[in-house]
Amino acid sequence: KAGVTQTPRYLIKTRGQQVTLSCSPISGHRSVSWYQQTPGQGLQFLFEYFSETQRNKGNFPGRFSGRQFSNSRSEMNVSTLELGDSALYLCASSLGGTSGIDEQFFGPGTRLTVL
Amino acid sequence: TQLLEQSPQFLSIQEGENLTVYCNSSSVFSSLQWYRQEPGEGPVLLVTVVTGGEVKKLKRLTFQFGDARKDSSLHITAAQPGDTGLYLCAGSNYGGSQGNLIFGKGTKLSVKP
């Protein structure tokens, strides 16, 4: 079974630009969550999509947005990039249950550098 | 706001030594997961613990969930250089949206040959 894939793996942008990252979940998984990882803050939750609907959202500004398609693939977009947006962006997929034991599987991440 | 505190933050040991990493919170979690992450890669799920007091073993790794489901520990016996990496604990809760895992900041382990 193929794992979670993310594209691109590396990205360099300049301040003010926008960027779109893509995530393909494990086949059969309906939930996709996005996280930002930085050395100072660790892994922070951005948002979760389930069946094309945003089901949960973290504490990030509106410049961070996402969507999910009918095949469960997801994209996240960051507009008006700032230097502080430089980070490893991770997506994770899961079956999407609400029992509290829904295991998440992570992709390799997209390393975004903002100059 | 739920928080998970991991300790120690850094750990450098010699091959063959034992070590324990702790993950503590004042909040109750319905389950807790441990991940290992290598530089430039995504976290890889090691184990999920669900029941208070539960102990799970994965070769030389032993995971324990506290009785009150507020804390967890990871013990590695006879560490090897291949165990080097960032160990992360993450908690999740019952009901509603599930996608939000709360992560500790991690323990960076270095095992020297």
JSON list of C-alpha atoms in Angstrom, two decimals:
[
{"chain": "A", "resi": 1, "resn": "LYS", "atom": "CA", "xyz": [0.00, 0.00, 0.00]},
{"chain": "A", "resi": 2, "resn": "ALA", "atom": "CA", "xyz": [1.49, 3.34, -1.02]},
{"chain": "A", "resi": 3, "resn": "GLY", "atom": "CA", "xyz": [2.13, 5.84, 1.74]},
{"chain": "A", "resi": 4, "resn": "VAL", "atom": "CA", "xyz": [1.27, 9.52, 1.95]},
{"chain": "A", "resi": 5, "resn": "THR", "atom": "CA", "xyz": [2.91, 11.55, -0.78]},
{"chain": "A", "resi": 6, "resn": "GLN", "atom": "CA", "xyz": [3.59, 15.27, -0.81]},
{"chain": "A", "resi": 7, "resn": "THR", "atom": "CA", "xyz": [4.70, 17.52, -3.63]},
{"chain": "A", "resi": 8, "resn": "PRO", "atom": "CA", "xyz": [6.89, 19.36, -4.08]},
{"chain": "A", "resi": 9, "resn": "ARG", "atom": "CA", "xyz": [9.51, 18.24, -1.56]},
{"chain": "A", "resi": 10, "resn": "TYR", "atom": "CA", "xyz": [11.36, 21.54, -1.60]},
{"chain": "A", "resi": 11, "resn": "LEU", "atom": "CA", "xyz": [10.25, 25.05, -2.46]},
{"chain": "A", "resi": 12, "resn": "ILE", "atom": "CA", "xyz": [11.91, 28.46, -2.38]},
{"chain": "A", "resi": 13, "resn": "LYS", "atom": "CA", "xyz": [9.76, 31.56, -2.56]},
{"chain": "A", "resi": 14, "resn": "THR", "atom": "CA", "xyz": [10.15, 35.26, -1.83]},
{"chain": "A", "resi": 15, "resn": "ARG", "atom": "CA", "xyz": [8.15, 37.38, 0.58]},
{"chain": "A", "resi": 16, "resn": "GLY", "atom": "CA", "xyz": [4.74, 38.39, -0.72]},
{"chain": "A", "resi": 17, "resn": "GLN", "atom": "CA", "xyz": [4.36, 35.45, -3.07]},
{"chain": "A", "resi": 18, "resn": "GLN", "atom": "CA", "xyz": [1.86, 32.65, -2.62]},
{"chain": "A", "resi": 19, "resn": "VAL", "atom": "CA", "xyz": [2.40, 28.91, -2.63]},
{"chain": "A", "resi": 20, "resn": "THR", "atom": "CA", "xyz": [0.30, 25.76, -3.05]},
{"chain": "A", "resi": 21, "resn": "LEU", "atom": "CA", "xyz": [1.33, 22.42, -1.56]},
{"chain": "A", "resi": 22, "resn": "SER", "atom": "CA", "xyz": [-0.21, 19.09, -2.45]},
{"chain": "A", "resi": 23, "resn": "CYS", "atom": "CA", "xyz": [-0.88, 15.91, -0.46]},
{"chain": "A", "resi": 24, "resn": "SER", "atom": "CA", "xyz": [-2.14, 12.52, -1.61]},
{"chain": "A", "resi": 25, "resn": "PRO", "atom": "CA", "xyz": [-3.36, 10.36, 1.28]},
{"chain": "A", "resi": 26, "resn": "ILE", "atom": "CA", "xyz": [-3.16, 6.61, 1.73]},
{"chain": "A", "resi": 27, "resn": "SER", "atom": "CA", "xyz": [-5.81, 4.87, -0.36]},
{"chain": "A", "resi": 28, "resn": "GLY", "atom": "CA", "xyz": [-9.03, 4.58, 1.63]},
{"chain": "A", "resi": 29, "resn": "HIS", "atom": "CA", "xyz": [-8.17, 7.37, 4.06]},
{"chain": "A", "resi": 30, "resn": "ARG", "atom": "CA", "xyz": [-10.70, 10.18, 4.09]},
{"chain": "A", "resi": 31, "resn": "SER", "atom": "CA", "xyz": [-9.09, 12.56, 6.55]},
{"chain": "A", "resi": 32, "resn": "VAL", "atom": "CA", "xyz": [-6.12, 14.78, 5.75]},
{"chain": "A", "resi": 33, "resn": "SER", "atom": "CA", "xyz": [-4.52, 17.00, 8.37]},
{"chain": "A", "resi": 34, "resn": "TRP", "atom": "CA", "xyz": [-1.83, 19.62, 7.81]},
{"chain": "A", "resi": 35, "resn": "TYR", "atom": "CA", "xyz": [0.89, 20.61, 10.28]},
{"chain": "A", "resi": 36, "resn": "GLN", "atom": "CA", "xyz": [3.64, 23.20, 10.32]},
{"chain": "A", "resi": 37, "resn": "GLN", "atom": "CA", "xyz": [6.94, 22.17, 11.91]},
{"chain": "A", "resi": 38, "resn": "THR", "atom": "CA", "xyz": [9.58, 24.69, 12.98]},
{"chain": "A", "resi": 39, "resn": "PRO", "atom": "CA", "xyz": [12.56, 24.28, 15.32]},
{"chain": "A", "resi": 40, "resn": "GLY", "atom": "CA", "xyz": [11.12, 26.75, 17.83]},
{"chain": "A", "resi": 41, "resn": "GLN", "atom": "CA", "xyz": [7.45, 25.75, 17.91]},
{"chain": "A", "resi": 42, "resn": "GLY", "atom": "CA", "xyz": [7.61, 22.08, 16.97]},
{"chain": "A", "resi": 43, "resn": "LEU", "atom": "CA", "xyz": [4.63, 20.57, 15.17]},
{"chain": "A", "resi": 44, "resn": "GLN", "atom": "CA", "xyz": [1.56, 22.79, 15.09]},
{"chain": "A", "resi": 45, "resn": "PHE", "atom": "CA", "xyz": [-1.81, 21.82, 13.70]},
{"chain": "A", "resi": 46, "resn": "LEU", "atom": "CA", "xyz": [-3.09, 23.90, 10.78]},
{"chain": "A", "resi": 47, "resn": "PHE", "atom": "CA", "xyz": [-6.37, 22.24, 9.73]},
{"chain": "A", "resi": 48, "resn": "GLU", "atom": "CA", "xyz": [-8.08, 18.96, 8.97]},
{"chain": "A", "resi": 49, "resn": "TYR", "atom": "CA", "xyz": [-10.27, 18.02, 6.04]},
{"chain": "A", "resi": 50, "resn": "PHE", "atom": "CA", "xyz": [-12.69, 15.13, 5.95]},
{"chain": "A", "resi": 51, "resn": "SER", "atom": "CA", "xyz": [-14.93, 14.34, 2.99]},
{"chain": "A", "resi": 52, "resn": "GLU", "atom": "CA", "xyz": [-14.09, 17.68, 1.32]},
{"chain": "A", "resi": 53, "resn": "THR", "atom": "CA", "xyz": [-15.08, 19.71, 4.40]},
{"chain": "A", "resi": 54, "resn": "GLN", "atom": "CA", "xyz": [-12.83, 21.48, 6.85]},
{"chain": "A", "resi": 55, "resn": "ARG", "atom": "CA", "xyz": [-13.60, 19.72, 10.11]},
{"chain": "A", "resi": 56, "resn": "ASN", "atom": "CA", "xyz": [-11.08, 21.32, 12.44]},
{"chain": "A", "resi": 57, "resn": "LYS", "atom": "CA", "xyz": [-8.84, 24.36, 12.37]},
{"chain": "A", "resi": 58, "resn": "GLY", "atom": "CA", "xyz": [-5.78, 25.44, 14.32]},
{"chain": "A", "resi": 59, "resn": "ASN", "atom": "CA", "xyz": [-4.73, 28.90, 15.36]},
{"chain": "A", "resi": 60, "resn": "PHE", "atom": "CA", "xyz": [-3.17, 30.22, 12.15]},
{"chain": "A", "resi": 61, "resn": "PRO", "atom": "CA", "xyz": [-3.99, 33.41, 10.22]},
{"chain": "A", "resi": 62, "resn": "GLY", "atom": "CA", "xyz": [-6.37, 33.41, 7.26]},
{"chain": "A", "resi": 63, "resn": "ARG", "atom": "CA", "xyz": [-3.40, 33.47, 4.86]},
{"chain": "A", "resi": 64, "resn": "PHE", "atom": "CA", "xyz": [-3.28, 29.72, 5.40]},
{"chain": "A", "resi": 65, "resn": "SER", "atom": "CA", "xyz": [-6.07, 27.88, 3.65]},
{"chain": "A", "resi": 66, "resn": "GLY", "atom": "CA", "xyz": [-6.76, 24.47, 2.27]},
{"chain": "A", "resi": 67, "resn": "ARG", "atom": "CA", "xyz": [-9.15, 22.28, 0.41]},
{"chain": "A", "resi": 68, "resn": "GLN", "atom": "CA", "xyz": [-9.86, 18.65, -0.24]},
{"chain": "A", "resi": 69, "resn": "PHE", "atom": "CA", "xyz": [-11.03, 17.03, -3.44]},
{"chain": "A", "resi": 70, "resn": "SER", "atom": "CA", "xyz": [-13.48, 14.18, -3.95]},
{"chain": "A", "resi": 71, "resn": "ASN", "atom": "CA", "xyz": [-10.59, 11.68, -4.24]},
{"chain": "A", "resi": 72, "resn": "SER", "atom": "CA", "xyz": [-9.38, 12.85, -0.77]},
{"chain": "A", "resi": 73, "resn": "ARG", "atom": "CA", "xyz": [-6.30, 14.57, -2.18]},
{"chain": "A", "resi": 74, "resn": "SER", "atom": "CA", "xyz": [-5.70, 17.86, -0.43]},
{"chain": "A", "resi": 75, "resn": "GLU", "atom": "CA", "xyz": [-3.96, 21.13, -1.12]},
{"chain": "A", "resi": 76, "resn": "MET", "atom": "CA", "xyz": [-2.91, 23.90, 1.20]},
{"chain": "A", "resi": 77, "resn": "ASN", "atom": "CA", "xyz": [-2.27, 27.44, 0.12]},
{"chain": "A", "resi": 78, "resn": "VAL", "atom": "CA", "xyz": [-0.31, 30.18, 1.82]},
{"chain": "A", "resi": 79, "resn": "SER", "atom": "CA", "xyz": [-0.78, 33.69, 0.46]},
{"chain": "A", "resi": 80, "resn": "THR", "atom": "CA", "xyz": [1.38, 36.77, 1.01]},
{"chain": "A", "resi": 81, "resn": "LEU", "atom": "CA", "xyz": [4.32, 34.74, 2.30]},
{"chain": "A", "resi": 82, "resn": "GLU", "atom": "CA", "xyz": [6.32, 36.01, 5.26]},
{"chain": "A", "resi": 83, "resn": "LEU", "atom": "CA", "xyz": [9.82, 35.04, 6.37]},
{"chain": "A", "resi": 84, "resn": "GLY", "atom": "CA", "xyz": [8.31, 33.29, 9.39]},
{"chain": "A", "resi": 85, "resn": "ASP", "atom": "CA", "xyz": [6.42, 30.91, 7.12]},
{"chain": "A", "resi": 86, "resn": "SER", "atom": "CA", "xyz": [9.66, 29.06, 6.40]},
{"chain": "A", "resi": 87, "resn": "ALA", "atom": "CA", "xyz": [9.05, 25.58, 7.78]},
{"chain": "A", "resi": 88, "resn": "LEU", "atom": "CA", "xyz": [8.50, 21.92, 7.04]},
{"chain": "A", "resi": 89, "resn": "TYR", "atom": "CA", "xyz": [4.85, 21.43, 6.11]},
{"chain": "A", "resi": 90, "resn": "LEU", "atom": "CA", "xyz": [3.57, 17.97, 6.85]},
{"chain": "A", "resi": 91, "resn": "CYS", "atom": "CA", "xyz": [0.35, 16.31, 5.91]},
{"chain": "A", "resi": 92, "resn": "ALA", "atom": "CA", "xyz": [-1.05, 13.26, 7.59]},
{"chain": "A", "resi": 93, "resn": "SER", "atom": "CA", "xyz": [-3.85, 10.96, 6.53]},
{"chain": "A", "resi": 94, "resn": "SER", "atom": "CA", "xyz": [-6.15, 8.75, 8.55]},
{"chain": "A", "resi": 95, "resn": "LEU", "atom": "CA", "xyz": [-9.44, 6.92, 8.26]},
{"chain": "A", "resi": 96, "resn": "GLY", "atom": "CA", "xyz": [-11.06, 9.87, 10.02]},
{"chain": "A", "resi": 97, "resn": "GLY", "atom": "CA", "xyz": [-12.90, 8.23, 12.90]},
{"chain": "A", "resi": 98, "resn": "THR", "atom": "CA", "xyz": [-13.96, 10.16, 15.97]},
{"chain": "A", "resi": 99, "resn": "SER", "atom": "CA", "xyz": [-13.26, 7.54, 18.61]},
{"chain": "A", "resi": 100, "resn": "GLY", "atom": "CA", "xyz": [-10.06, 9.23, 19.72]},
{"chain": "A", "resi": 101, "resn": "ILE", "atom": "CA", "xyz": [-7.77, 6.48, 18.45]},
{"chain": "A", "resi": 102, "resn": "ASP", "atom": "CA", "xyz": [-7.57, 7.38, 14.80]},
{"chain": "A", "resi": 103, "resn": "GLU", "atom": "CA", "xyz": [-3.94, 6.83, 13.81]},
{"chain": "A", "resi": 104, "resn": "GLN", "atom": "CA", "xyz": [-2.38, 9.41, 11.54]},
{"chain": "A", "resi": 105, "resn": "PHE", "atom": "CA", "xyz": [0.30, 8.58, 8.96]},
{"chain": "A", "resi": 106, "resn": "PHE", "atom": "CA", "xyz": [2.59, 11.31, 7.78]},
{"chain": "A", "resi": 107, "resn": "GLY", "atom": "CA", "xyz": [4.07, 12.18, 4.42]},
{"chain": "A", "resi": 108, "resn": "PRO", "atom": "CA", "xyz": [7.71, 13.23, 3.99]},
{"chain": "A", "resi": 109, "resn": "GLY", "atom": "CA", "xyz": [6.84, 16.92, 4.09]},
{"chain": "A", "resi": 110, "resn": "THR", "atom": "CA", "xyz": [7.45, 19.96, 1.92]},
{"chain": "A", "resi": 111, "resn": "ARG", "atom": "CA", "xyz": [10.37, 22.15, 3.00]},
{"chain": "A", "resi": 112, "resn": "LEU", "atom": "CA", "xyz": [9.36, 25.76, 2.28]},
{"chain": "A", "resi": 113, "resn": "THR", "atom": "CA", "xyz": [11.99, 28.48, 2.41]},
{"chain": "A", "resi": 114, "resn": "VAL", "atom": "CA", "xyz": [10.87, 32.11, 2.17]},
{"chain": "A", "resi": 115, "resn": "LEU", "atom": "CA", "xyz": [13.58, 34.62, 1.23]},
{"chain": "B", "resi": 1, "resn": "THR", "atom": "CA", "xyz": [-5.30, 24.65, 25.97]},
{"chain": "B", "resi": 2, "resn": "GLN", "atom": "CA", "xyz": [-3.93, 21.13, 26.10]},
{"chain": "B", "resi": 3, "resn": "LEU", "atom": "CA", "xyz": [-0.16, 20.82, 26.23]},
{"chain": "B", "resi": 4, "resn": "LEU", "atom": "CA", "xyz": [2.24, 17.90, 26.15]},
{"chain": "B", "resi": 5, "resn": "GLU", "atom": "CA", "xyz": [5.60, 18.42, 27.83]},
{"chain": "B", "resi": 6, "resn": "GLN", "atom": "CA", "xyz": [8.42, 16.12, 26.76]},
{"chain": "B", "resi": 7, "resn": "SER", "atom": "CA", "xyz": [11.63, 15.56, 28.65]},
{"chain": "B", "resi": 8, "resn": "PRO", "atom": "CA", "xyz": [14.49, 15.56, 28.23]},
{"chain": "B", "resi": 9, "resn": "GLN", "atom": "CA", "xyz": [14.70, 17.84, 25.22]},
{"chain": "B", "resi": 10, "resn": "PHE", "atom": "CA", "xyz": [18.09, 16.43, 24.17]},
{"chain": "B", "resi": 11, "resn": "LEU", "atom": "CA", "xyz": [19.77, 13.14, 25.00]},
{"chain": "B", "resi": 12, "resn": "SER", "atom": "CA", "xyz": [23.21, 11.96, 23.91]},
{"chain": "B", "resi": 13, "resn": "ILE", "atom": "CA", "xyz": [24.24, 8.47, 24.98]},
{"chain": "B", "resi": 14, "resn": "GLN", "atom": "CA", "xyz": [26.62, 5.66, 24.09]},
{"chain": "B", "resi": 15, "resn": "GLU", "atom": "CA", "xyz": [25.55, 2.52, 22.27]},
{"chain": "B", "resi": 16, "resn": "GLY", "atom": "CA", "xyz": [24.29, -0.10, 24.71]},
{"chain": "B", "resi": 17, "resn": "GLU", "atom": "CA", "xyz": [22.91, 2.31, 27.31]},
{"chain": "B", "resi": 18, "resn": "ASN", "atom": "CA", "xyz": [19.27, 2.42, 28.39]},
{"chain": "B", "resi": 19, "resn": "LEU", "atom": "CA", "xyz": [17.13, 5.55, 28.32]},
{"chain": "B", "resi": 20, "resn": "THR", "atom": "CA", "xyz": [13.64, 6.81, 29.14]},
{"chain": "B", "resi": 21, "resn": "VAL", "atom": "CA", "xyz": [11.75, 9.67, 27.53]},
{"chain": "B", "resi": 22, "resn": "TYR", "atom": "CA", "xyz": [8.77, 11.23, 29.30]},
{"chain": "B", "resi": 23, "resn": "CYS", "atom": "CA", "xyz": [5.62, 12.86, 27.98]},
{"chain": "B", "resi": 24, "resn": "ASN", "atom": "CA", "xyz": [3.43, 14.66, 30.52]},
{"chain": "B", "resi": 25, "resn": "SER", "atom": "CA", "xyz": [0.23, 16.67, 30.53]},
{"chain": "B", "resi": 26, "resn": "SER", "atom": "CA", "xyz": [-2.32, 18.03, 32.96]},
{"chain": "B", "resi": 27, "resn": "SER", "atom": "CA", "xyz": [-5.04, 16.95, 30.50]},
{"chain": "B", "resi": 28, "resn": "VAL", "atom": "CA", "xyz": [-6.53, 13.55, 29.85]},
{"chain": "B", "resi": 29, "resn": "PHE", "atom": "CA", "xyz": [-6.12, 12.08, 26.37]},
{"chain": "B", "resi": 30, "resn": "SER", "atom": "CA", "xyz": [-8.16, 9.32, 24.81]},
{"chain": "B", "resi": 31, "resn": "SER", "atom": "CA", "xyz": [-5.05, 7.95, 23.15]},
{"chain": "B", "resi": 32, "resn": "LEU", "atom": "CA", "xyz": [-1.43, 8.80, 22.79]},
{"chain": "B", "resi": 33, "resn": "GLN", "atom": "CA", "xyz": [0.90, 8.10, 19.92]},
{"chain": "B", "resi": 34, "resn": "TRP", "atom": "CA", "xyz": [4.68, 7.96, 19.69]},
{"chain": "B", "resi": 35, "resn": "TYR", "atom": "CA", "xyz": [6.49, 8.87, 16.51]},
{"chain": "B", "resi": 36, "resn": "ARG", "atom": "CA", "xyz": [10.12, 8.90, 15.40]},
{"chain": "B", "resi": 37, "resn": "GLN", "atom": "CA", "xyz": [11.29, 11.45, 12.89]},
{"chain": "B", "resi": 38, "resn": "GLU", "atom": "CA", "xyz": [14.57, 11.60, 10.99]},
{"chain": "B", "resi": 39, "resn": "PRO", "atom": "CA", "xyz": [15.95, 14.85, 9.54]},
{"chain": "B", "resi": 40, "resn": "GLY", "atom": "CA", "xyz": [14.07, 16.03, 6.45]},
{"chain": "B", "resi": 41, "resn": "GLU", "atom": "CA", "xyz": [11.42, 13.32, 6.74]},
{"chain": "B", "resi": 42, "resn": "GLY", "atom": "CA", "xyz": [7.94, 13.03, 8.19]},
{"chain": "B", "resi": 43, "resn": "PRO", "atom": "CA", "xyz": [7.24, 11.39, 11.56]},
{"chain": "B", "resi": 44, "resn": "VAL", "atom": "CA", "xyz": [6.82, 7.62, 11.48]},
{"chain": "B", "resi": 45, "resn": "LEU", "atom": "CA", "xyz": [4.23, 6.12, 13.81]},
{"chain": "B", "resi": 46, "resn": "LEU", "atom": "CA", "xyz": [5.76, 3.71, 16.35]},
{"chain": "B", "resi": 47, "resn": "VAL", "atom": "CA", "xyz": [2.83, 2.88, 18.60]},
{"chain": "B", "resi": 48, "resn": "THR", "atom": "CA", "xyz": [-0.59, 3.98, 19.84]},
{"chain": "B", "resi": 49, "resn": "VAL", "atom": "CA", "xyz": [-1.59, 3.47, 23.48]},
{"chain": "B", "resi": 50, "resn": "VAL", "atom": "CA", "xyz": [-5.23, 3.70, 24.46]},
{"chain": "B", "resi": 51, "resn": "THR", "atom": "CA", "xyz": [-5.94, 2.16, 27.86]},
{"chain": "B", "resi": 52, "resn": "GLY", "atom": "CA", "xyz": [-4.72, 3.68, 31.14]},
{"chain": "B", "resi": 53, "resn": "GLY", "atom": "CA", "xyz": [-1.82, 1.59, 32.47]},
{"chain": "B", "resi": 54, "resn": "GLU", "atom": "CA", "xyz": [-1.26, -0.04, 29.10]},
{"chain": "B", "resi": 55, "resn": "VAL", "atom": "CA", "xyz": [2.24, -1.28, 28.27]},
{"chain": "B", "resi": 56, "resn": "LYS", "atom": "CA", "xyz": [3.31, -2.07, 24.71]},
{"chain": "B", "resi": 57, "resn": "LYS", "atom": "CA", "xyz": [6.62, -3.49, 23.56]},
{"chain": "B", "resi": 58, "resn": "LEU", "atom": "CA", "xyz": [8.22, -3.08, 20.16]},
{"chain": "B", "resi": 59, "resn": "LYS", "atom": "CA", "xyz": [11.50, -5.02, 20.17]},
{"chain": "B", "resi": 60, "resn": "ARG", "atom": "CA", "xyz": [13.78, -2.95, 22.46]},
{"chain": "B", "resi": 61, "resn": "LEU", "atom": "CA", "xyz": [11.22, -0.16, 22.91]},
{"chain": "B", "resi": 62, "resn": "THR", "atom": "CA", "xyz": [8.69, -0.22, 25.76]},
{"chain": "B", "resi": 63, "resn": "PHE", "atom": "CA", "xyz": [5.81, 2.26, 25.82]},
{"chain": "B", "resi": 64, "resn": "GLN", "atom": "CA", "xyz": [3.61, 2.93, 28.82]},
{"chain": "B", "resi": 65, "resn": "PHE", "atom": "CA", "xyz": [0.42, 4.97, 29.17]},
{"chain": "B", "resi": 66, "resn": "GLY", "atom": "CA", "xyz": [-0.22, 6.38, 32.64]},
{"chain": "B", "resi": 67, "resn": "ASP", "atom": "CA", "xyz": [-3.16, 5.10, 34.67]},
{"chain": "B", "resi": 68, "resn": "ALA", "atom": "CA", "xyz": [-4.89, 8.48, 34.41]},
{"chain": "B", "resi": 69, "resn": "ARG", "atom": "CA", "xyz": [-4.13, 8.76, 30.66]},
{"chain": "B", "resi": 70, "resn": "LYS", "atom": "CA", "xyz": [-2.27, 12.05, 31.24]},
{"chain": "B", "resi": 71, "resn": "ASP", "atom": "CA", "xyz": [1.29, 10.86, 30.73]},
{"chain": "B", "resi": 72, "resn": "SER", "atom": "CA", "xyz": [3.37, 8.34, 28.88]},
{"chain": "B", "resi": 73, "resn": "SER", "atom": "CA", "xyz": [6.92, 7.08, 28.73]},
{"chain": "B", "resi": 74, "resn": "LEU", "atom": "CA", "xyz": [9.16, 5.46, 26.16]},
{"chain": "B", "resi": 75, "resn": "HIS", "atom": "CA", "xyz": [11.99, 3.25, 27.39]},
{"chain": "B", "resi": 76, "resn": "ILE", "atom": "CA", "xyz": [14.73, 2.03, 25.06]},
{"chain": "B", "resi": 77, "resn": "THR", "atom": "CA", "xyz": [16.92, -0.86, 26.16]},
{"chain": "B", "resi": 78, "resn": "ALA", "atom": "CA", "xyz": [20.47, -1.23, 24.83]},
{"chain": "B", "resi": 79, "resn": "ALA", "atom": "CA", "xyz": [20.23, 1.73, 22.47]},
{"chain": "B", "resi": 80, "resn": "GLN", "atom": "CA", "xyz": [21.79, 1.45, 19.03]},
{"chain": "B", "resi": 81, "resn": "PRO", "atom": "CA", "xyz": [22.96, 4.16, 16.59]},
{"chain": "B", "resi": 82, "resn": "GLY", "atom": "CA", "xyz": [19.94, 3.34, 14.42]},
{"chain": "B", "resi": 83, "resn": "ASP", "atom": "CA", "xyz": [17.71, 4.62, 17.25]},
{"chain": "B", "resi": 84, "resn": "THR", "atom": "CA", "xyz": [19.00, 8.15, 16.65]},
{"chain": "B", "resi": 85, "resn": "GLY", "atom": "CA", "xyz": [16.23, 10.59, 15.79]},
{"chain": "B", "resi": 86, "resn": "LEU", "atom": "CA", "xyz": [13.55, 12.92, 17.12]},
{"chain": "B", "resi": 87, "resn": "TYR", "atom": "CA", "xyz": [10.97, 11.16, 19.28]},
{"chain": "B", "resi": 88, "resn": "LEU", "atom": "CA", "xyz": [7.58, 12.83, 19.43]},
{"chain": "B", "resi": 89, "resn": "CYS", "atom": "CA", "xyz": [4.56, 12.07, 21.55]},
{"chain": "B", "resi": 90, "resn": "ALA", "atom": "CA", "xyz": [1.12, 13.18, 20.37]},
{"chain": "B", "resi": 91, "resn": "GLY", "atom": "CA", "xyz": [-2.23, 13.08, 22.10]},
{"chain": "B", "resi": 92, "resn": "SER", "atom": "CA", "xyz": [-5.73, 12.91, 20.70]},
{"chain": "B", "resi": 93, "resn": "ASN", "atom": "CA", "xyz": [-9.22, 13.17, 22.14]},
{"chain": "B", "resi": 94, "resn": "TYR", "atom": "CA", "xyz": [-12.64, 11.63, 21.93]},
{"chain": "B", "resi": 95, "resn": "GLY", "atom": "CA", "xyz": [-15.43, 12.86, 19.79]},
{"chain": "B", "resi": 96, "resn": "GLY", "atom": "CA", "xyz": [-15.88, 15.62, 17.27]},
{"chain": "B", "resi": 97, "resn": "SER", "atom": "CA", "xyz": [-13.09, 16.32, 14.87]},
{"chain": "B", "resi": 98, "resn": "GLN", "atom": "CA", "xyz": [-10.28, 13.91, 15.23]},
{"chain": "B", "resi": 99, "resn": "GLY", "atom": "CA", "xyz": [-7.61, 15.34, 12.99]},
{"chain": "B", "resi": 100, "resn": "ASN", "atom": "CA", "xyz": [-6.03, 17.59, 15.58]},
{"chain": "B", "resi": 101, "resn": "LEU", "atom": "CA", "xyz": [-3.11, 15.81, 17.22]},
{"chain": "B", "resi": 102, "resn": "ILE", "atom": "CA", "xyz": [-1.41, 17.75, 19.99]},
{"chain": "B", "resi": 103, "resn": "PHE", "atom": "CA", "xyz": [2.34, 17.22, 19.83]},
{"chain": "B", "resi": 104, "resn": "GLY", "atom": "CA", "xyz": [5.08, 17.54, 22.37]},
{"chain": "B", "resi": 105, "resn": "LYS", "atom": "CA", "xyz": [8.17, 19.39, 21.18]},
{"chain": "B", "resi": 106, "resn": "GLY", "atom": "CA", "xyz": [10.15, 16.19, 20.99]},
{"chain": "B", "resi": 107, "resn": "THR", "atom": "CA", "xyz": [13.25, 14.55, 22.39]},
{"chain": "B", "resi": 108, "resn": "LYS", "atom": "CA", "xyz": [16.29, 14.60, 20.14]},
{"chain": "B", "resi": 109, "resn": "LEU", "atom": "CA", "xyz": [18.19, 11.36, 20.74]},
{"chain": "B", "resi": 110, "resn": "SER", "atom": "CA", "xyz": [21.75, 10.76, 19.58]},
{"chain": "B", "resi": 111, "resn": "VAL", "atom": "CA", "xyz": [23.28, 7.32, 20.09]},
{"chain": "B", "resi": 112, "resn": "LYS", "atom": "CA", "xyz": [27.02, 7.22, 19.55]},
{"chain": "B", "resi": 113, "resn": "PRO", "atom": "CA", "xyz": [28.75, 3.99, 18.50]}
]
